[in-house]
Coordinates of C-alpha atoms in Angstrom, one line a residue:
Chain R
M5 CA 85.4 194.0 19.9
S6 CA 85.2 196.5 17.0
S7 CA 88.2 198.6 18.1
P8 CA 90.4 199.9 15.3
R9 CA 93.1 197.6 16.7
T10 CA 91.1 194.6 15.7
L11 CA 90.6 195.8 12.2
A12 CA 90.4 192.5 10.3
P13 CA 87.4 190.9 12.0
T14 CA 85.6 194.2 12.0
L15 CA 86.1 194.7 8.3
A16 CA 83.6 192.0 7.5
L17 CA 81.0 193.6 9.6
L18 CA 81.7 196.9 8.1
L19 CA 81.1 195.5 4.7
A20 CA 77.7 194.5 5.8
G21 CA 77.2 198.0 7.1
W22 CA 76.3 196.7 10.6
V23 CA 78.7 198.7 12.5
T24 CA 80.1 202.2 12.0
A25 CA 83.7 203.0 11.9
P26 CA 85.0 204.9 14.9
W27 CA 87.5 206.6 12.9
A28 CA 84.8 208.0 10.5
G29 CA 84.8 211.2 12.6
A30 CA 84.0 212.0 16.1
V31 CA 81.1 214.4 16.7
P32 CA 82.6 217.4 18.5
A33 CA 81.1 218.4 21.7
A34 CA 80.8 222.0 22.7
A35 CA 83.4 223.2 25.1
P36 CA 81.7 223.4 28.5
T37 CA 80.8 226.7 29.9
P38 CA 80.9 227.2 33.7
G39 CA 77.9 225.7 35.4
T40 CA 76.7 223.6 32.4
A41 CA 75.4 220.2 32.9
A42 CA 78.4 218.7 31.1
G43 CA 80.6 220.3 33.7
S44 CA 81.1 218.5 36.9
A45 CA 79.7 221.4 38.8
G46 CA 76.5 221.4 36.8
G47 CA 73.4 221.7 39.0
E48 CA 75.3 221.4 42.2
T49 CA 74.8 225.1 43.0
A50 CA 71.5 225.6 44.7
P51 CA 69.4 228.7 43.9
A52 CA 70.2 229.9 47.3
A53 CA 73.8 230.4 46.2
C54 CA 72.6 232.9 43.6
A55 CA 70.6 234.8 46.2
A56 CA 73.5 234.8 48.7
S57 CA 76.1 235.8 46.3
R58 CA 76.9 239.2 44.8
P59 CA 78.0 240.0 41.2
G60 CA 81.8 240.1 40.8
V61 CA 83.7 242.9 39.2
A62 CA 83.9 241.1 35.8
E63 CA 80.2 240.4 35.9
M64 CA 79.4 244.1 36.5
E65 CA 81.7 245.1 33.7
F66 CA 80.0 242.7 31.3
Q67 CA 76.7 244.1 32.4
G68 CA 77.9 247.7 31.8
T69 CA 79.3 246.8 28.3
L70 CA 76.0 245.0 27.4
N71 CA 74.0 248.0 28.5
K72 CA 75.9 250.1 26.0
D73 CA 75.8 247.5 23.3
P74 CA 72.9 245.0 23.7
D75 CA 73.9 243.3 20.4
A76 CA 77.3 242.2 21.7
V77 CA 76.8 238.5 21.6
D78 CA 80.2 237.7 23.1
T79 CA 79.6 239.9 26.1
R80 CA 76.2 238.5 26.6
I81 CA 77.5 235.0 26.7
R82 CA 80.3 236.0 29.1
L83 CA 77.7 237.6 31.3
A84 CA 75.6 234.4 31.1
N85 CA 78.6 232.4 32.1
A86 CA 79.3 234.6 35.1
L87 CA 75.7 234.3 36.2
S88 CA 75.9 230.5 35.9
D89 CA 79.0 230.5 37.9
R90 CA 77.1 232.2 40.7
G91 CA 74.3 229.6 40.4
C92 CA 71.9 232.2 38.8
Y93 CA 70.8 229.8 36.1
A94 CA 67.3 231.3 35.6
D95 CA 68.9 234.8 35.1
A96 CA 71.4 233.3 32.6
V97 CA 68.5 231.7 30.6
R98 CA 66.5 235.0 30.6
L99 CA 69.6 236.9 29.4
L100 CA 70.2 234.5 26.6
E101 CA 66.6 234.4 25.6
A102 CA 66.6 238.2 25.4
G103 CA 69.8 238.0 23.2
L104 CA 68.1 235.5 20.9
E105 CA 65.2 237.8 20.4
R106 CA 67.6 240.4 19.1
D107 CA 69.6 238.0 17.0
P108 CA 67.4 234.9 16.2
D109 CA 70.0 233.4 13.9
S110 CA 73.0 233.5 16.4
R111 CA 74.3 229.9 16.6
L112 CA 76.4 230.8 19.6
L113 CA 73.4 232.1 21.5
K114 CA 71.3 229.1 20.6
E115 CA 73.9 226.7 21.8
R116 CA 74.5 228.6 25.0
L117 CA 70.8 228.9 25.7
R118 CA 70.3 225.2 25.2
S119 CA 73.1 224.5 27.6
A120 CA 71.7 227.1 30.2
R121 CA 68.2 225.6 30.0
S122 CA 69.6 222.2 30.5
T123 CA 71.6 223.3 33.5
Q124 CA 68.5 224.9 34.9
S125 CA 66.6 221.7 34.6
E126 CA 69.5 219.7 36.1
Q127 CA 69.5 222.1 39.0
G128 CA 65.9 221.1 39.6
Y129 CA 66.9 217.4 39.4
F130 CA 69.5 217.8 42.1
E131 CA 67.1 219.7 44.3
G132 CA 64.7 216.9 43.8
L133 CA 67.3 214.4 45.0
G134 CA 67.8 216.5 48.1
H135 CA 64.1 216.7 48.7
A136 CA 63.9 212.9 48.3
E137 CA 66.2 212.4 51.2
E138 CA 64.2 214.7 53.5
A139 CA 60.9 213.2 52.4
A140 CA 62.3 209.7 53.1
K141 CA 63.2 210.8 56.7
A142 CA 59.8 212.3 57.2
Q143 CA 58.1 209.1 56.0
R144 CA 60.3 207.0 58.2
N145 CA 59.5 209.1 61.2
L146 CA 55.8 209.0 60.5
L147 CA 55.9 205.2 60.1
R148 CA 57.7 204.6 63.4
C149 CA 55.6 207.2 65.2
R150 CA 52.3 205.7 63.9
D151 CA 53.1 202.0 63.8
L152 CA 55.6 201.6 66.7
A153 CA 54.5 204.5 68.9
D154 CA 58.1 205.7 68.8
L155 CA 57.9 209.1 70.4
A156 CA 61.4 210.2 69.5
S157 CA 60.4 209.7 65.8
C158 CA 57.2 211.6 66.4
D159 CA 59.1 214.5 67.8
Q160 CA 61.7 214.5 65.0
A161 CA 58.9 214.5 62.4
L162 CA 57.0 217.3 64.2
A163 CA 60.2 219.3 64.5
A164 CA 60.3 219.4 60.7
T165 CA 56.5 220.0 60.2
P166 CA 55.0 221.2 63.5
N167 CA 51.5 221.8 62.0
D168 CA 51.1 218.4 60.3
R169 CA 47.7 217.3 61.5
D170 CA 48.3 213.6 60.8
L171 CA 51.5 213.7 62.7
L172 CA 49.9 215.4 65.7
V173 CA 47.2 212.7 65.8
A174 CA 49.9 210.0 65.4
K175 CA 51.9 211.4 68.3
G176 CA 48.7 211.6 70.3
D177 CA 48.1 207.9 69.5
A178 CA 51.7 207.1 70.5
L179 CA 51.3 208.9 73.8
V180 CA 48.1 207.0 74.6
R181 CA 49.9 203.8 73.8
A182 CA 52.7 205.0 76.1
G183 CA 50.1 205.5 78.9
R184 CA 50.3 209.3 78.7
P185 CA 46.8 210.3 77.8
A186 CA 46.9 213.8 79.3
E187 CA 49.8 214.7 76.9
A188 CA 48.0 213.0 74.1
L189 CA 45.0 215.3 74.6
T190 CA 47.3 218.3 74.0
D191 CA 48.3 217.0 70.6
Y192 CA 44.7 216.0 69.7
D193 CA 43.6 219.5 70.6
K194 CA 46.4 221.0 68.4
A195 CA 45.3 218.7 65.5
A196 CA 41.7 219.8 65.9
G197 CA 42.8 223.4 65.8
I198 CA 44.4 222.8 62.4
L199 CA 41.3 221.1 61.0
P200 CA 38.1 220.7 62.9
A201 CA 37.9 217.3 64.5
D202 CA 36.2 214.6 62.6
E203 CA 34.5 211.6 64.2
T204 CA 37.7 209.6 64.4
L205 CA 39.6 212.4 66.2
K206 CA 36.6 213.0 68.5
G207 CA 36.6 209.3 69.4
K208 CA 40.3 209.3 70.1
T209 CA 40.0 212.5 72.2
A210 CA 37.1 210.9 74.2
A211 CA 39.1 207.7 74.8
A212 CA 42.2 209.6 75.9
E213 CA 40.1 211.7 78.3
S214 CA 38.6 208.6 79.7
A215 CA 42.0 207.0 80.2
R216 CA 43.2 210.2 81.9
Q217 CA 40.2 210.2 84.2
T218 CA 41.2 206.7 85.3
F219 CA 44.6 208.0 86.3
V220 CA 43.0 211.0 88.0
N221 CA 40.7 208.7 90.1
R222 CA 43.7 206.6 91.1
C223 CA 45.6 209.8 92.0
L224 CA 42.8 211.1 94.2
G225 CA 41.7 207.8 95.7
E226 CA 44.8 205.7 96.2
K227 CA 48.0 206.1 98.1
G228 CA 51.7 205.5 97.7
D229 CA 54.0 205.5 94.6
A230 CA 51.3 204.2 92.3
A231 CA 49.0 207.1 93.2
L232 CA 51.8 209.6 92.7
A233 CA 52.6 208.2 89.3
A234 CA 48.9 208.3 88.5
C235 CA 48.8 212.0 89.4
D236 CA 51.6 212.7 86.9
Q237 CA 49.9 210.7 84.2
G238 CA 46.5 212.3 84.8
L239 CA 47.8 215.9 85.2
R240 CA 46.7 218.1 82.3
H241 CA 47.4 221.8 82.3
G242 CA 44.2 223.8 82.0
A243 CA 41.9 220.9 83.1
R244 CA 39.4 221.6 85.8
D245 CA 41.0 219.0 88.1
E246 CA 44.5 220.4 87.7
F247 CA 44.3 222.1 91.2
A248 CA 43.0 219.0 92.8
I249 CA 45.8 216.9 91.3
Y250 CA 48.6 219.3 92.5
Q251 CA 47.1 219.4 95.9
R252 CA 46.8 215.7 96.1
K253 CA 50.3 215.3 94.9
G254 CA 51.5 217.6 97.7
V255 CA 49.7 215.4 100.2
L256 CA 51.1 212.2 98.8
L257 CA 54.7 213.6 98.7
Q258 CA 54.4 214.9 102.2
A259 CA 53.3 211.4 103.3
V260 CA 56.5 210.0 102.0
D261 CA 58.7 212.8 103.5
Q262 CA 59.5 214.5 100.3
S263 CA 59.0 218.0 101.6
A264 CA 60.8 219.9 98.9
R265 CA 58.8 218.3 96.1
A266 CA 55.6 218.5 98.2
L267 CA 56.2 222.2 98.5
D268 CA 56.6 222.6 94.8
A269 CA 53.3 220.8 94.3
Y270 CA 51.5 223.0 96.8
I271 CA 53.0 226.2 95.2
A272 CA 51.7 225.1 91.8
A273 CA 48.3 224.5 93.4
A274 CA 48.4 227.9 95.1
M275 CA 49.1 229.6 91.8
L276 CA 45.9 228.1 90.4
E277 CA 43.8 228.9 93.4
P278 CA 45.6 231.5 95.5
G279 CA 42.9 231.7 98.2
D280 CA 42.8 228.1 99.2
R281 CA 43.5 228.0 102.9
A282 CA 44.5 224.3 103.1
V283 CA 47.2 224.8 100.5
A284 CA 48.4 228.0 102.1
Q285 CA 48.7 226.2 105.5
A286 CA 50.7 223.4 103.9
I287 CA 53.0 226.0 102.2
V288 CA 53.7 227.8 105.5
A289 CA 54.3 224.5 107.3
L290 CA 56.6 223.2 104.7
T291 CA 58.6 226.4 104.3
D292 CA 59.0 226.4 108.1
S293 CA 60.1 222.8 108.3
S294 CA 62.2 222.6 105.1
A295 CA 65.4 224.4 104.4
R296 CA 63.9 226.0 101.2
Q297 CA 65.1 229.6 101.2
D298 CA 64.9 230.3 97.5
P299 CA 63.0 233.3 96.2
V300 CA 60.1 231.2 94.9
A301 CA 59.5 229.4 98.2
L302 CA 59.9 232.5 100.3
T303 CA 57.5 234.5 98.0
A304 CA 55.0 231.7 98.1
R305 CA 55.2 231.6 101.9
N306 CA 54.5 235.4 102.1
T307 CA 51.5 235.0 99.8
A308 CA 50.3 232.0 101.9
L309 CA 50.6 234.0 105.1
Q310 CA 48.5 236.7 103.6
T311 CA 45.9 234.2 102.5
L312 CA 45.8 232.9 106.1
G313 CA 45.3 236.4 107.4
R314 CA 48.8 236.4 109.0
G315 CA 50.1 239.2 106.8
Q316 CA 51.9 240.8 109.7
Q317 CA 54.3 237.8 109.7
S318 CA 55.1 238.6 106.1
I319 CA 56.5 241.9 107.2
A320 CA 59.8 240.2 107.0
T321 CA 59.6 240.7 103.2
P322 CA 62.5 243.2 103.1
T323 CA 64.6 240.6 104.8
V324 CA 63.3 238.0 102.3
A325 CA 64.0 240.4 99.5
A326 CA 67.5 241.1 100.7
R327 CA 68.1 237.3 101.1
A328 CA 66.5 236.5 97.8
I329 CA 68.5 239.2 96.0
E330 CA 71.8 239.1 97.8
T331 CA 72.7 235.5 97.1
P332 CA 72.6 235.7 93.3
K333 CA 74.0 239.3 93.6
A334 CA 77.0 238.0 95.5
T335 CA 77.5 235.3 92.9
A336 CA 77.3 238.0 90.2
L337 CA 80.0 240.0 91.8
K338 CA 82.3 237.1 92.3
A339 CA 81.7 235.5 89.0
G340 CA 82.9 236.8 85.7
G341 CA 81.8 236.4 82.1
P342 CA 78.7 234.4 81.3
K343 CA 78.2 233.4 85.0
A344 CA 78.0 237.0 86.0
A345 CA 75.4 237.7 83.3
A346 CA 73.3 234.8 84.4
A347 CA 73.6 235.9 88.1
K348 CA 72.4 239.4 87.1
V349 CA 69.4 237.9 85.5
A350 CA 68.7 235.9 88.7
V351 CA 68.9 239.1 90.7
A352 CA 66.3 240.8 88.4
A353 CA 64.1 237.7 88.7
A354 CA 64.3 237.7 92.4
A355 CA 63.5 241.4 92.6
T356 CA 60.4 240.8 90.5
L357 CA 59.2 238.0 92.8
V358 CA 59.8 240.1 95.8
S359 CA 57.8 243.0 94.4
Y360 CA 55.0 240.5 93.6
S361 CA 55.0 239.1 97.2
N362 CA 54.7 242.7 98.5
R363 CA 51.4 243.2 96.7
E364 CA 48.4 243.1 98.9
P365 CA 46.2 240.0 98.2
A366 CA 42.8 240.9 96.7
G367 CA 40.1 241.5 99.4
E368 CA 42.5 241.8 102.3
S369 CA 42.5 245.1 104.1
H370 CA 44.8 246.6 106.6
Chain J
M2 CA 82.4 190.3 -16.0
T3 CA 81.3 188.4 -12.8
A4 CA 84.5 189.5 -11.1
R5 CA 83.9 193.1 -12.1
V6 CA 80.3 193.0 -10.7
A7 CA 81.6 191.4 -7.5
A8 CA 84.3 194.1 -7.1
L9 CA 81.7 196.8 -7.7
W10 CA 79.4 195.2 -5.1
I11 CA 82.2 195.0 -2.5
A12 CA 83.3 198.5 -3.3
G13 CA 79.7 199.7 -2.9
L14 CA 79.4 198.0 0.5
L15 CA 82.8 199.4 1.6
C16 CA 81.6 202.9 0.7
V17 CA 78.5 202.3 2.8
G18 CA 80.7 201.2 5.7
C19 CA 83.0 204.2 5.3
T20 CA 80.3 206.8 5.1
T21 CA 78.2 205.4 8.0
R22 CA 78.5 207.9 10.7
P23 CA 79.3 207.0 14.3
P24 CA 76.4 207.4 16.8
T25 CA 75.8 210.8 18.1
I26 CA 77.4 211.6 21.5
A27 CA 73.8 212.0 22.9
H28 CA 72.9 208.5 21.8
V29 CA 76.1 207.1 23.3
H30 CA 75.1 208.7 26.6
I31 CA 71.7 207.1 26.3
G32 CA 73.4 203.8 25.6
H33 CA 75.3 204.1 28.9
A34 CA 71.9 204.2 30.6
I35 CA 70.2 201.4 28.7
T36 CA 72.8 199.2 27.1
G37 CA 76.2 199.1 28.7
V38 CA 79.0 201.0 30.4
H39 CA 82.3 199.6 31.4
V40 CA 82.2 200.6 35.1
T41 CA 79.3 198.5 36.2
P42 CA 79.9 195.0 37.6
H43 CA 78.8 193.2 34.3
E44 CA 79.3 196.2 32.1
E45 CA 75.5 196.6 31.8
G46 CA 73.7 199.9 31.4
Y47 CA 72.9 201.8 34.5
F48 CA 69.2 201.4 34.1
V49 CA 69.5 197.7 33.5
V50 CA 71.6 197.4 36.7
A51 CA 68.9 199.3 38.6
E52 CA 66.2 197.0 37.3
K53 CA 68.2 193.9 38.4
H54 CA 69.0 195.2 41.8
A55 CA 65.5 196.4 42.4
K56 CA 64.3 192.8 41.9
T57 CA 66.9 191.5 44.3
V58 CA 65.9 194.0 47.0
Y59 CA 62.3 192.8 46.7
D60 CA 63.4 189.1 46.9
F61 CA 65.5 189.7 50.0
S62 CA 62.8 191.7 51.7
T63 CA 60.3 188.9 50.9
E64 CA 62.6 186.4 52.4
A65 CA 63.0 188.6 55.5
S66 CA 59.2 188.9 55.9
N67 CA 59.0 185.1 55.9
A68 CA 62.0 184.6 58.3
A69 CA 61.4 182.8 61.5
D70 CA 63.9 184.6 63.7
L71 CA 65.2 188.1 64.2
A72 CA 68.8 187.3 63.2
T73 CA 67.6 186.0 59.8
M74 CA 65.4 189.0 59.3
K75 CA 68.4 191.3 59.9
Q76 CA 70.6 189.3 57.6
D77 CA 68.1 189.4 54.7
I78 CA 67.5 193.0 55.1
A79 CA 71.2 193.8 55.3
E80 CA 71.5 192.1 51.8
A81 CA 68.4 194.0 50.6
V82 CA 69.9 197.3 51.7
K83 CA 73.2 196.5 50.0
D84 CA 71.4 195.9 46.7
N85 CA 69.4 199.1 47.4
D86 CA 72.1 201.6 48.1
S87 CA 75.6 200.3 47.6
E88 CA 77.7 202.6 45.5
P89 CA 80.5 200.2 44.6
D90 CA 78.0 197.6 43.6
F91 CA 75.7 200.1 41.8
G92 CA 72.7 199.5 44.0
V93 CA 69.3 200.7 42.8
K94 CA 69.8 204.2 44.0
H95 CA 73.2 204.8 42.6
A96 CA 72.4 203.0 39.4
I97 CA 69.2 205.0 38.7
V98 CA 70.9 208.3 39.6
M99 CA 73.7 207.5 37.2
A100 CA 71.1 206.6 34.5
A101 CA 69.4 209.9 35.0
N102 CA 72.8 211.7 35.0
H103 CA 73.6 210.1 31.7
I104 CA 70.3 211.0 30.2
N105 CA 71.1 214.5 31.3
F106 CA 74.5 214.3 29.7
A107 CA 72.7 213.2 26.5
A108 CA 70.5 216.2 26.7
T109 CA 73.4 218.6 27.1
S110 CA 75.4 217.1 24.3
D111 CA 75.9 219.3 21.3
D112 CA 74.2 216.9 19.0
A113 CA 71.2 216.2 21.2
S114 CA 67.8 216.3 19.4
T115 CA 65.1 218.5 20.7
N116 CA 63.3 215.4 21.7
V117 CA 66.1 214.3 24.1
Q118 CA 66.6 217.9 25.3
Q119 CA 62.9 218.1 26.3
S120 CA 62.6 214.5 27.6
A121 CA 65.6 214.4 29.8
P122 CA 64.5 216.8 32.6
I123 CA 61.2 215.1 32.7
F124 CA 62.8 211.7 33.1
A125 CA 65.2 213.0 35.8
A126 CA 62.3 214.5 37.7
H127 CA 60.4 211.2 37.7
V128 CA 63.5 209.3 38.9
T129 CA 63.5 211.2 42.2
R130 CA 60.5 209.2 43.5
V131 CA 62.4 206.0 43.1
V132 CA 65.4 207.6 44.8
E133 CA 63.1 208.7 47.6
R134 CA 61.9 205.1 48.1
C135 CA 65.6 203.9 48.1
D136 CA 66.4 206.5 50.8
L137 CA 63.5 205.2 52.8
I138 CA 64.5 201.6 52.4
S139 CA 68.0 202.5 53.7
L140 CA 66.5 204.3 56.8
L141 CA 64.1 201.4 57.5
G142 CA 66.9 198.9 56.9
N143 CA 68.9 200.6 59.6
D144 CA 65.8 200.4 61.9
V145 CA 65.6 196.7 61.3
A146 CA 69.3 196.3 62.2
N147 CA 68.6 198.1 65.5
S148 CA 65.3 196.3 66.2
Q149 CA 65.0 194.6 69.5
S150 CA 62.1 192.3 68.6
M151 CA 60.6 190.5 65.6
D152 CA 57.5 192.6 65.9
E153 CA 59.5 195.8 65.8
A154 CA 61.5 194.6 62.8
R155 CA 58.4 193.3 61.0
V156 CA 56.9 196.8 60.8
S157 CA 59.9 198.1 58.9
I158 CA 60.3 194.9 56.8
Q159 CA 56.7 195.1 55.6
Q160 CA 57.3 198.6 54.5
I161 CA 60.6 197.8 52.8
Q162 CA 58.9 195.0 50.9
K163 CA 56.1 197.4 49.7
L164 CA 58.7 200.1 48.7
A165 CA 60.8 197.5 46.9
L166 CA 57.8 196.3 44.9
A167 CA 56.8 199.9 44.2
N168 CA 60.4 200.6 42.9
I169 CA 59.9 197.7 40.4
S170 CA 56.4 198.2 39.1
G171 CA 55.1 201.4 40.7
E172 CA 53.0 202.2 43.7
G173 CA 49.8 201.0 42.1
S174 CA 51.0 197.4 42.1
A175 CA 52.3 197.7 45.6
A176 CA 49.0 199.1 46.8
G177 CA 46.9 196.4 45.2
G178 CA 47.0 196.5 41.5
H179 CA 45.9 199.8 40.0
D180 CA 48.1 201.3 37.2
S181 CA 50.8 203.6 38.3
S182 CA 50.1 206.3 35.7
V183 CA 51.0 209.2 38.0
P184 CA 54.7 210.1 38.0
S185 CA 54.7 210.2 41.8
E186 CA 53.8 206.5 41.7
Y187 CA 56.3 205.5 39.0
G188 CA 58.6 202.5 39.4
L189 CA 61.3 201.3 37.1
V190 CA 58.7 199.7 34.7
Q191 CA 57.1 203.1 34.1
L192 CA 60.5 204.8 33.8
R193 CA 61.6 202.2 31.3
H194 CA 58.4 202.9 29.2
E195 CA 59.3 206.6 29.4
L196 CA 62.9 206.0 28.1
D197 CA 61.6 203.7 25.4
A198 CA 59.1 206.3 24.3
M199 CA 61.8 209.0 24.2
I200 CA 64.0 206.7 22.1
A201 CA 61.1 205.8 19.8
R202 CA 60.6 209.5 19.0
E203 CA 64.2 210.0 17.9
N204 CA 64.8 211.2 14.4
P205 CA 67.1 210.0 13.0
P206 CA 66.2 206.8 14.8
Y207 CA 68.2 205.6 17.8
R208 CA 70.1 202.4 17.1
T209 CA 71.6 200.3 19.8
V210 CA 75.1 201.7 20.3
D211 CA 78.0 199.5 19.6
Q212 CA 80.1 198.6 22.6
W213 CA 83.2 200.2 21.3
Y214 CA 81.5 203.6 21.4
L215 CA 79.9 202.9 24.7
F216 CA 83.3 202.1 26.3
N217 CA 85.4 204.7 24.5
L218 CA 83.6 207.9 25.0
V219 CA 85.9 210.1 26.9
R220 CA 85.9 213.6 28.1
L221 CA 88.8 215.8 27.4
P222 CA 90.2 218.2 30.0
N223 CA 88.6 221.0 28.0
G224 CA 85.2 219.4 28.5
R225 CA 84.7 218.1 25.0
W226 CA 83.3 214.6 24.6
V227 CA 85.2 212.5 22.0
F228 CA 85.7 208.9 21.1
D229 CA 89.1 207.6 22.3
K230 CA 90.2 206.4 18.9
L231 CA 93.8 205.8 19.9
G232 CA 93.1 204.2 23.2
R233 CA 95.0 206.9 25.1
G234 CA 92.5 207.0 27.9
G235 CA 91.5 210.3 29.3
N236 CA 89.6 212.1 31.9
I237 CA 86.3 210.5 31.7
E238 CA 84.9 211.8 35.0
G239 CA 81.4 210.4 35.4
Y240 CA 82.4 207.3 33.6
K241 CA 84.7 205.9 36.2

């Protein structure tokens, strides 16, 4: 429109002083220095880059020269440029400020300091943009966790901020909505641990516990798959009914001929109440009838035998130990590399279990 | 006599024209944010583009919230997301980031006033809240696209609508009407006020930059900003 190439129409406007002539003289811009905002790299270097990097030879030379002659403006500016190159914008600003204190009239230092301060603030701007992205992700996850009971979003959000009380409560709510009140109670407890429970959280906890009790009652009082599912939904580690639920689960699994899983349930129950004879009898019966020969099962069997006062039958412990250890040991010998290492760990674990099974149960005398 | 007076008058005006200085480089950068730049679809300033697209995002999200079926919801939100974050079309996010970049360019120009130097980082910091909302709109838009039901989509759409309104007039208006006087609640209205205030403080005063300067500021390989008087083009980096 008012390009020099369309001079004639522009002249009339110029006469009125409405537009300015582009050829009247461009305002020169300062040549960019490394890391300045005018440069494309401006602000892209995070402060971490400064912390992670080390001064180069040139930078150390500049520093040495400046130490000898603190009034050398040129060296000071070069050192500031080197610091900017490494992303050490704050250091560059401090260096230039110190220089300006020595020489308050230095135009070069003033210009470079302005540029350095600008770069420093721009760095904050880029960091802000990065934080914006993370904050948006967190808000999205919170929204989906809270409003849609999306447990994957809850977990993603908690992975970033594990001690966020609101998130823990939101996940608890999502678990209640998903029919998993026992797990919800764990998150409510964590939330209460961060900040003492208010009335709302107390109400949620009571409601979740009530929902859990419904599952527990169904687990203990009903039969079949529905009862089994209820046992899982009502099971809460550390709860007073944990033993009863494991034991009931064992019974229910035995009833549907799932011996291996039943044995697991009984073993879990036995770990909670080692002296329970009914559980011990079930473990012995199931290890006899099933093909479970793994160290955990065999160790549990020995413990159960001792509980039943049939410790003499657990004299076979050395055999058990040999069996428990030899299998992974053989694997370790045959395997190479990571497999061998894993097998060695298994050998150590088996040995520990065997030594545990050899201990005399409390109160039993020979 | 009359002819001599007329000649003197014309000569006087010519002198005014000849001695009028071009805008400062800093003001041209500001002009790219608020007046015009040749890379945007209608050669409007980045901030102006952001304002227009922010309104479109809100309009589409409102249509989506009134939609009667999931397919229409998804279609409307896809349009909203495009206006929100498209780079080629200078969606809200890209446009506002470019506006902030150019205000930063202004602050780093050799001829920037202290006012611009001090105001630019503050403006840039306040822009990030709008960017954050844009990022969230994009994520929620993706959730809408993957929604299996209208109920699921509606949760994200309602949020998108709130965010879109907040991006226009601040979180106060989106939350029910209070002023968004806190920077963390700023929308484009508040950012516009901030820019206007910065410009009003300029001394010598800021004048709307002529289009020739807006479209012919180039950056030389040595990093200097100059006006491309001979139309040779150049490495204009952020301007393309």
